[in-house]
């Protein structure tokens, strides 16, 4: 059977040495306990912890530039040890193609790096990566996680009339409530914010 450090990381072996004796002499014995440590092989791929609330995250869009707003914490584990279990986190893909997010540090925190504007982009699909730091680099293993970040609308847009000026005609004998012109305004916000 092959050794697996993640199952058993060391073995203790008791060695016994006994001398051979001639007739009438006392036999002598010694014991020695050896501990044999199993070296780690980078045989495990880092894996993200199961997400409690799925792979969808919602946050408010930002009306001012706020860097460092926390999206979430997405830690991973690797049962290997030493460099084989030290994880490096990064954002390796995002849709659409802009990357206003950072994913790094030992706590695996994803944060914003620029303004998020729902009217420009209502959601982002992020592909997060964690890789171990095995040496040589050719032995490194990688795990990925895809999450969707949806932006809630905030009332950050002013209604805009189109065209910006109107004119209408009312006769002096028209009754009150007569429509002189219809003004159309639009607001890029949603729902009650529009």
PDB file of C-alpha atoms in Angstrom:
ATOM      1  CA  UNK A   1       0.000   0.000   0.000  1.00  0.00           C
ATOM      2  CA  UNK A   2       1.194   3.534  -0.688  1.00  0.00           C
ATOM      3  CA  UNK A   3       1.707   6.117   2.025  1.00  0.00           C
ATOM      4  CA  UNK A   4      -0.676   9.071   2.342  1.00  0.00           C
ATOM      5  CA  UNK A   5       0.511  11.858   4.649  1.00  0.00           C
ATOM      6  CA  UNK A   6      -3.015  13.288   4.923  1.00  0.00           C
ATOM      7  CA  UNK A   7      -4.206   9.967   6.417  1.00  0.00           C
ATOM      8  CA  UNK A   8      -1.158   9.113   8.573  1.00  0.00           C
ATOM      9  CA  UNK A   9       1.631  11.665   8.824  1.00  0.00           C
ATOM     10  CA  UNK A  10       4.108   9.531  10.788  1.00  0.00           C
ATOM     11  CA  UNK A  11       4.818   5.991  11.906  1.00  0.00           C
ATOM     12  CA  UNK A  12       6.516   4.778  15.068  1.00  0.00           C
ATOM     13  CA  UNK A  13       8.583   1.629  14.760  1.00  0.00           C
ATOM     14  CA  UNK A  14      10.047  -0.196  17.737  1.00  0.00           C
ATOM     15  CA  UNK A  15      13.322  -1.928  16.911  1.00  0.00           C
ATOM     16  CA  UNK A  16      14.650  -4.750  19.087  1.00  0.00           C
ATOM     17  CA  UNK A  17      18.226  -5.952  18.932  1.00  0.00           C
ATOM     18  CA  UNK A  18      19.272  -9.088  20.792  1.00  0.00           C
ATOM     19  CA  UNK A  19      22.752 -10.525  20.840  1.00  0.00           C
ATOM     20  CA  UNK A  20      23.489 -14.133  20.254  1.00  0.00           C
ATOM     21  CA  UNK A  21      25.012 -15.846  23.225  1.00  0.00           C
ATOM     22  CA  UNK A  22      27.085 -18.839  23.978  1.00  0.00           C
ATOM     23  CA  UNK A  23      25.743 -21.365  26.369  1.00  0.00           C
ATOM     24  CA  UNK A  24      25.562 -20.170  29.964  1.00  0.00           C
ATOM     25  CA  UNK A  25      25.826 -16.436  29.163  1.00  0.00           C
ATOM     26  CA  UNK A  26      23.096 -13.852  29.655  1.00  0.00           C
ATOM     27  CA  UNK A  27      21.417 -12.635  26.540  1.00  0.00           C
ATOM     28  CA  UNK A  28      21.308  -8.837  26.214  1.00  0.00           C
ATOM     29  CA  UNK A  29      18.588  -6.886  24.437  1.00  0.00           C
ATOM     30  CA  UNK A  30      18.122  -3.233  23.568  1.00  0.00           C
ATOM     31  CA  UNK A  31      15.099  -1.372  22.196  1.00  0.00           C
ATOM     32  CA  UNK A  32      14.946   1.781  20.127  1.00  0.00           C
ATOM     33  CA  UNK A  33      11.838   3.700  19.060  1.00  0.00           C
ATOM     34  CA  UNK A  34      12.084   5.377  15.689  1.00  0.00           C
ATOM     35  CA  UNK A  35       9.650   7.950  14.405  1.00  0.00           C
ATOM     36  CA  UNK A  36       9.352   7.995  10.604  1.00  0.00           C
ATOM     37  CA  UNK A  37       7.751  11.148   9.209  1.00  0.00           C
ATOM     38  CA  UNK A  38       5.934  10.988   5.880  1.00  0.00           C
ATOM     39  CA  UNK A  39       6.929  13.934   3.671  1.00  0.00           C
ATOM     40  CA  UNK A  40       4.136  15.881   2.018  1.00  0.00           C
ATOM     41  CA  UNK A  41       3.524  15.571  -1.687  1.00  0.00           C
ATOM     42  CA  UNK A  42       1.400  18.250  -3.335  1.00  0.00           C
ATOM     43  CA  UNK A  43      -1.348  15.779  -4.174  1.00  0.00           C
ATOM     44  CA  UNK A  44      -4.403  17.847  -3.195  1.00  0.00           C
ATOM     45  CA  UNK A  45      -6.119  20.613  -5.137  1.00  0.00           C
ATOM     46  CA  UNK A  46      -7.263  23.613  -3.075  1.00  0.00           C
ATOM     47  CA  UNK A  47     -11.040  23.712  -2.730  1.00  0.00           C
ATOM     48  CA  UNK A  48     -13.333  26.554  -1.760  1.00  0.00           C
ATOM     49  CA  UNK A  49     -15.494  26.026   1.297  1.00  0.00           C
ATOM     50  CA  UNK A  50     -19.184  25.426   0.529  1.00  0.00           C
ATOM     51  CA  UNK A  51     -21.095  28.687   0.300  1.00  0.00           C
ATOM     52  CA  UNK A  52     -23.824  29.067   2.896  1.00  0.00           C
ATOM     53  CA  UNK A  53     -25.978  31.370   0.798  1.00  0.00           C
ATOM     54  CA  UNK A  54     -25.250  30.067  -2.685  1.00  0.00           C
ATOM     55  CA  UNK A  55     -23.185  31.664  -5.385  1.00  0.00           C
ATOM     56  CA  UNK A  56     -25.203  34.892  -5.693  1.00  0.00           C
ATOM     57  CA  UNK A  57     -24.309  38.064  -3.819  1.00  0.00           C
ATOM     58  CA  UNK A  58     -26.181  41.350  -3.824  1.00  0.00           C
ATOM     59  CA  UNK A  59     -24.789  44.737  -2.886  1.00  0.00           C
ATOM     60  CA  UNK A  60     -25.782  48.380  -3.365  1.00  0.00           C
ATOM     61  CA  UNK A  61     -24.217  50.258  -6.225  1.00  0.00           C
ATOM     62  CA  UNK A  62     -21.937  53.063  -5.114  1.00  0.00           C
ATOM     63  CA  UNK A  63     -22.883  56.680  -5.714  1.00  0.00           C
ATOM     64  CA  UNK A  64     -19.348  57.760  -4.813  1.00  0.00           C
ATOM     65  CA  UNK A  65     -16.032  56.058  -5.427  1.00  0.00           C
ATOM     66  CA  UNK A  66     -15.480  53.645  -2.560  1.00  0.00           C
ATOM     67  CA  UNK A  67     -12.563  51.271  -2.827  1.00  0.00           C
ATOM     68  CA  UNK A  68     -12.310  48.361  -0.457  1.00  0.00           C
ATOM     69  CA  UNK A  69     -16.031  47.679   0.029  1.00  0.00           C
ATOM     70  CA  UNK A  70     -16.290  44.007   1.054  1.00  0.00           C
ATOM     71  CA  UNK A  71     -18.277  41.768  -1.295  1.00  0.00           C
ATOM     72  CA  UNK A  72     -17.653  38.595   0.667  1.00  0.00           C
ATOM     73  CA  UNK A  73     -15.200  36.167   2.187  1.00  0.00           C
ATOM     74  CA  UNK A  74     -14.488  33.061   0.107  1.00  0.00           C
ATOM     75  CA  UNK A  75     -11.838  30.942   1.862  1.00  0.00           C
ATOM     76  CA  UNK A  76     -10.421  27.704   0.523  1.00  0.00           C
ATOM     77  CA  UNK A  77      -8.629  24.788   2.132  1.00  0.00           C
ATOM     78  CA  UNK A  78      -5.841  22.455   1.116  1.00  0.00           C
ATOM     79  CA  UNK A  79      -5.019  19.419   3.297  1.00  0.00           C
ATOM     80  CA  UNK A  80      -1.373  19.482   2.216  1.00  0.00           C
ATOM     81  CA  UNK A  81       1.181  21.253   4.465  1.00  0.00           C
ATOM     82  CA  UNK A  82       3.854  23.943   4.222  1.00  0.00           C
ATOM     83  CA  UNK A  83       4.138  25.646   0.812  1.00  0.00           C
ATOM     84  CA  UNK A  84       1.804  23.026  -0.638  1.00  0.00           C
ATOM     85  CA  UNK A  85      -1.029  24.443   1.479  1.00  0.00           C
ATOM     86  CA  UNK A  86      -0.204  28.170   1.431  1.00  0.00           C
ATOM     87  CA  UNK A  87      -2.882  29.663  -0.793  1.00  0.00           C
ATOM     88  CA  UNK A  88      -2.690  32.673  -3.091  1.00  0.00           C
ATOM     89  CA  UNK A  89      -6.020  34.233  -4.118  1.00  0.00           C
ATOM     90  CA  UNK A  90      -6.894  36.232  -7.237  1.00  0.00           C
ATOM     91  CA  UNK A  91      -9.688  37.275  -9.609  1.00  0.00           C
ATOM     92  CA  UNK A  92      -8.903  35.486 -12.878  1.00  0.00           C
ATOM     93  CA  UNK A  93     -12.006  36.295 -14.868  1.00  0.00           C
ATOM     94  CA  UNK A  94     -14.891  38.694 -14.803  1.00  0.00           C
ATOM     95  CA  UNK A  95     -17.814  39.333 -17.093  1.00  0.00           C
ATOM     96  CA  UNK A  96     -18.183  41.964 -18.405  1.00  0.00           C
ATOM     97  CA  UNK A  97     -14.505  42.528 -19.065  1.00  0.00           C
ATOM     98  CA  UNK A  98     -13.793  45.246 -16.505  1.00  0.00           C
ATOM     99  CA  UNK A  99     -12.351  44.127 -13.171  1.00  0.00           C
ATOM    100  CA  UNK A 100     -13.488  46.409 -10.316  1.00  0.00           C
ATOM    101  CA  UNK A 101     -12.723  43.695  -7.731  1.00  0.00           C
ATOM    102  CA  UNK A 102      -9.762  42.394  -5.757  1.00  0.00           C
ATOM    103  CA  UNK A 103      -9.501  38.946  -4.177  1.00  0.00           C
ATOM    104  CA  UNK A 104      -6.458  38.467  -1.994  1.00  0.00           C
ATOM    105  CA  UNK A 105      -5.000  38.104   1.463  1.00  0.00           C
ATOM    106  CA  UNK A 106      -5.045  35.252   3.955  1.00  0.00           C
ATOM    107  CA  UNK A 107      -8.745  35.860   4.742  1.00  0.00           C
ATOM    108  CA  UNK A 108      -9.771  35.461   1.070  1.00  0.00           C
ATOM    109  CA  UNK A 109     -11.800  38.669   1.059  1.00  0.00           C
ATOM    110  CA  UNK A 110     -13.240  40.000  -2.200  1.00  0.00           C
ATOM    111  CA  UNK A 111     -13.451  43.809  -2.286  1.00  0.00           C
ATOM    112  CA  UNK A 112     -14.331  46.512  -4.783  1.00  0.00           C
ATOM    113  CA  UNK A 113     -11.516  48.496  -6.376  1.00  0.00           C
ATOM    114  CA  UNK A 114     -13.595  51.160  -8.114  1.00  0.00           C
ATOM    115  CA  UNK A 115     -17.062  52.628  -8.365  1.00  0.00           C
ATOM    116  CA  UNK A 116     -19.909  50.213  -9.086  1.00  0.00           C
ATOM    117  CA  UNK A 117     -22.756  51.683 -11.120  1.00  0.00           C
ATOM    118  CA  UNK A 118     -25.830  49.538 -11.761  1.00  0.00           C
ATOM    119  CA  UNK A 119     -26.832  51.654 -14.747  1.00  0.00           C
ATOM    120  CA  UNK A 120     -23.499  50.873 -16.419  1.00  0.00           C
ATOM    121  CA  UNK A 121     -23.312  47.221 -15.371  1.00  0.00           C
ATOM    122  CA  UNK A 122     -26.111  45.604 -13.297  1.00  0.00           C
ATOM    123  CA  UNK A 123     -24.123  42.492 -12.363  1.00  0.00           C
ATOM    124  CA  UNK A 124     -20.689  40.911 -12.516  1.00  0.00           C
ATOM    125  CA  UNK A 125     -19.751  37.258 -12.854  1.00  0.00           C
ATOM    126  CA  UNK A 126     -16.431  36.706 -11.094  1.00  0.00           C
ATOM    127  CA  UNK A 127     -14.163  33.703 -11.437  1.00  0.00           C
ATOM    128  CA  UNK A 128     -12.081  33.467  -8.287  1.00  0.00           C
ATOM    129  CA  UNK A 129      -8.952  31.347  -8.058  1.00  0.00           C
ATOM    130  CA  UNK A 130      -6.893  29.946  -5.236  1.00  0.00           C
ATOM    131  CA  UNK A 131      -3.631  28.187  -5.924  1.00  0.00           C
ATOM    132  CA  UNK A 132      -1.115  26.624  -3.626  1.00  0.00           C
ATOM    133  CA  UNK A 133       2.463  27.880  -3.531  1.00  0.00           C
ATOM    134  CA  UNK A 134       4.198  24.547  -4.203  1.00  0.00           C
ATOM    135  CA  UNK A 135       7.800  24.494  -5.296  1.00  0.00           C
ATOM    136  CA  UNK A 136       8.560  23.920  -8.118  1.00  0.00           C
ATOM    137  CA  UNK A 137       5.848  26.070  -9.708  1.00  0.00           C
ATOM    138  CA  UNK A 138       5.026  23.275 -12.154  1.00  0.00           C
ATOM    139  CA  UNK A 139       3.612  21.278  -9.194  1.00  0.00           C
ATOM    140  CA  UNK A 140       1.130  24.004  -8.186  1.00  0.00           C
ATOM    141  CA  UNK A 141      -2.549  23.129  -8.074  1.00  0.00           C
ATOM    142  CA  UNK A 142      -5.501  25.474  -8.554  1.00  0.00           C
ATOM    143  CA  UNK A 143      -9.135  25.626  -7.442  1.00  0.00           C
ATOM    144  CA  UNK A 144     -11.774  27.992  -8.846  1.00  0.00           C
ATOM    145  CA  UNK A 145     -15.135  29.392  -7.806  1.00  0.00           C
ATOM    146  CA  UNK A 146     -17.605  31.394  -9.898  1.00  0.00           C
ATOM    147  CA  UNK A 147     -19.923  33.866  -8.174  1.00  0.00           C
ATOM    148  CA  UNK A 148     -22.433  36.431  -9.416  1.00  0.00           C
ATOM    149  CA  UNK A 149     -22.529  39.881  -7.816  1.00  0.00           C
ATOM    150  CA  UNK A 150     -25.801  41.724  -8.529  1.00  0.00           C
ATOM    151  CA  UNK A 151     -26.132  45.435  -7.806  1.00  0.00           C
ATOM    152  CA  UNK A 152     -29.164  46.905  -6.059  1.00  0.00           C
ATOM    153  CA  UNK A 153     -30.281  50.247  -7.449  1.00  0.00           C
ATOM    154  CA  UNK A 154     -29.831  53.411  -5.415  1.00  0.00           C
ATOM    155  CA  UNK A 155     -31.408  56.771  -6.300  1.00  0.00           C
ATOM    156  CA  UNK A 156     -28.294  58.261  -7.895  1.00  0.00           C
ATOM    157  CA  UNK A 157     -29.711  59.660 -11.151  1.00  0.00           C
ATOM    158  CA  UNK A 158     -31.672  62.845 -11.796  1.00  0.00           C
ATOM    159  CA  UNK A 159     -34.706  62.582 -14.101  1.00  0.00           C
ATOM    160  CA  UNK A 160     -33.971  64.039 -17.543  1.00  0.00           C
ATOM    161  CA  UNK A 161     -36.588  65.700 -19.744  1.00  0.00           C
ATOM    162  CA  UNK A 162     -36.281  65.090 -23.461  1.00  0.00           C
ATOM    163  CA  UNK A 163     -36.223  67.510 -25.188  1.00  0.00           C
ATOM    164  CA  UNK A 164     -34.951  69.912 -22.555  1.00  0.00           C
ATOM    165  CA  UNK A 165     -37.373  72.705 -23.512  1.00  0.00           C
ATOM    166  CA  UNK A 166     -41.033  72.600 -24.482  1.00  0.00           C
ATOM    167  CA  UNK A 167     -43.555  75.056 -25.773  1.00  0.00           C
ATOM    168  CA  UNK A 168     -47.287  74.761 -25.975  1.00  0.00           C
ATOM    169  CA  UNK A 169     -50.270  76.904 -26.806  1.00  0.00           C
ATOM    170  CA  UNK A 170     -53.360  77.501 -24.683  1.00  0.00           C
ATOM    171  CA  UNK A 171     -56.294  79.592 -25.770  1.00  0.00           C
ATOM    172  CA  UNK A 172     -57.378  82.202 -23.306  1.00  0.00           C
ATOM    173  CA  UNK A 173     -60.839  80.684 -23.083  1.00  0.00           C
ATOM    174  CA  UNK A 174     -59.616  77.080 -22.498  1.00  0.00           C
ATOM    175  CA  UNK A 175     -60.878  75.550 -19.306  1.00  0.00           C
ATOM    176  CA  UNK A 176     -58.585  74.836 -16.390  1.00  0.00           C
ATOM    177  CA  UNK A 177     -56.875  71.457 -16.683  1.00  0.00           C
ATOM    178  CA  UNK A 178     -56.408  71.764 -20.430  1.00  0.00           C
ATOM    179  CA  UNK A 179     -53.196  70.051 -21.575  1.00  0.00           C
ATOM    180  CA  UNK A 180     -50.775  72.557 -23.082  1.00  0.00           C
ATOM    181  CA  UNK A 181     -47.868  70.110 -23.658  1.00  0.00           C
ATOM    182  CA  UNK A 182     -46.795  66.617 -22.683  1.00  0.00           C
ATOM    183  CA  UNK A 183     -43.375  66.496 -21.077  1.00  0.00           C
ATOM    184  CA  UNK A 184     -41.543  63.187 -21.075  1.00  0.00           C
ATOM    185  CA  UNK A 185     -38.794  62.579 -18.537  1.00  0.00           C
ATOM    186  CA  UNK A 186     -36.691  59.481 -18.024  1.00  0.00           C
ATOM    187  CA  UNK A 187     -34.665  58.277 -15.060  1.00  0.00           C
ATOM    188  CA  UNK A 188     -31.992  55.589 -15.364  1.00  0.00           C
ATOM    189  CA  UNK A 189     -32.811  54.326 -11.852  1.00  0.00           C
ATOM    190  CA  UNK A 190     -35.295  51.512 -11.222  1.00  0.00           C
ATOM    191  CA  UNK A 191     -38.603  51.148  -9.407  1.00  0.00           C
ATOM    192  CA  UNK A 192     -39.332  53.741  -6.735  1.00  0.00           C
ATOM    193  CA  UNK A 193     -35.982  55.395  -7.502  1.00  0.00           C
ATOM    194  CA  UNK A 194     -37.040  56.248 -11.074  1.00  0.00           C
TER     195      UNK A 194
END
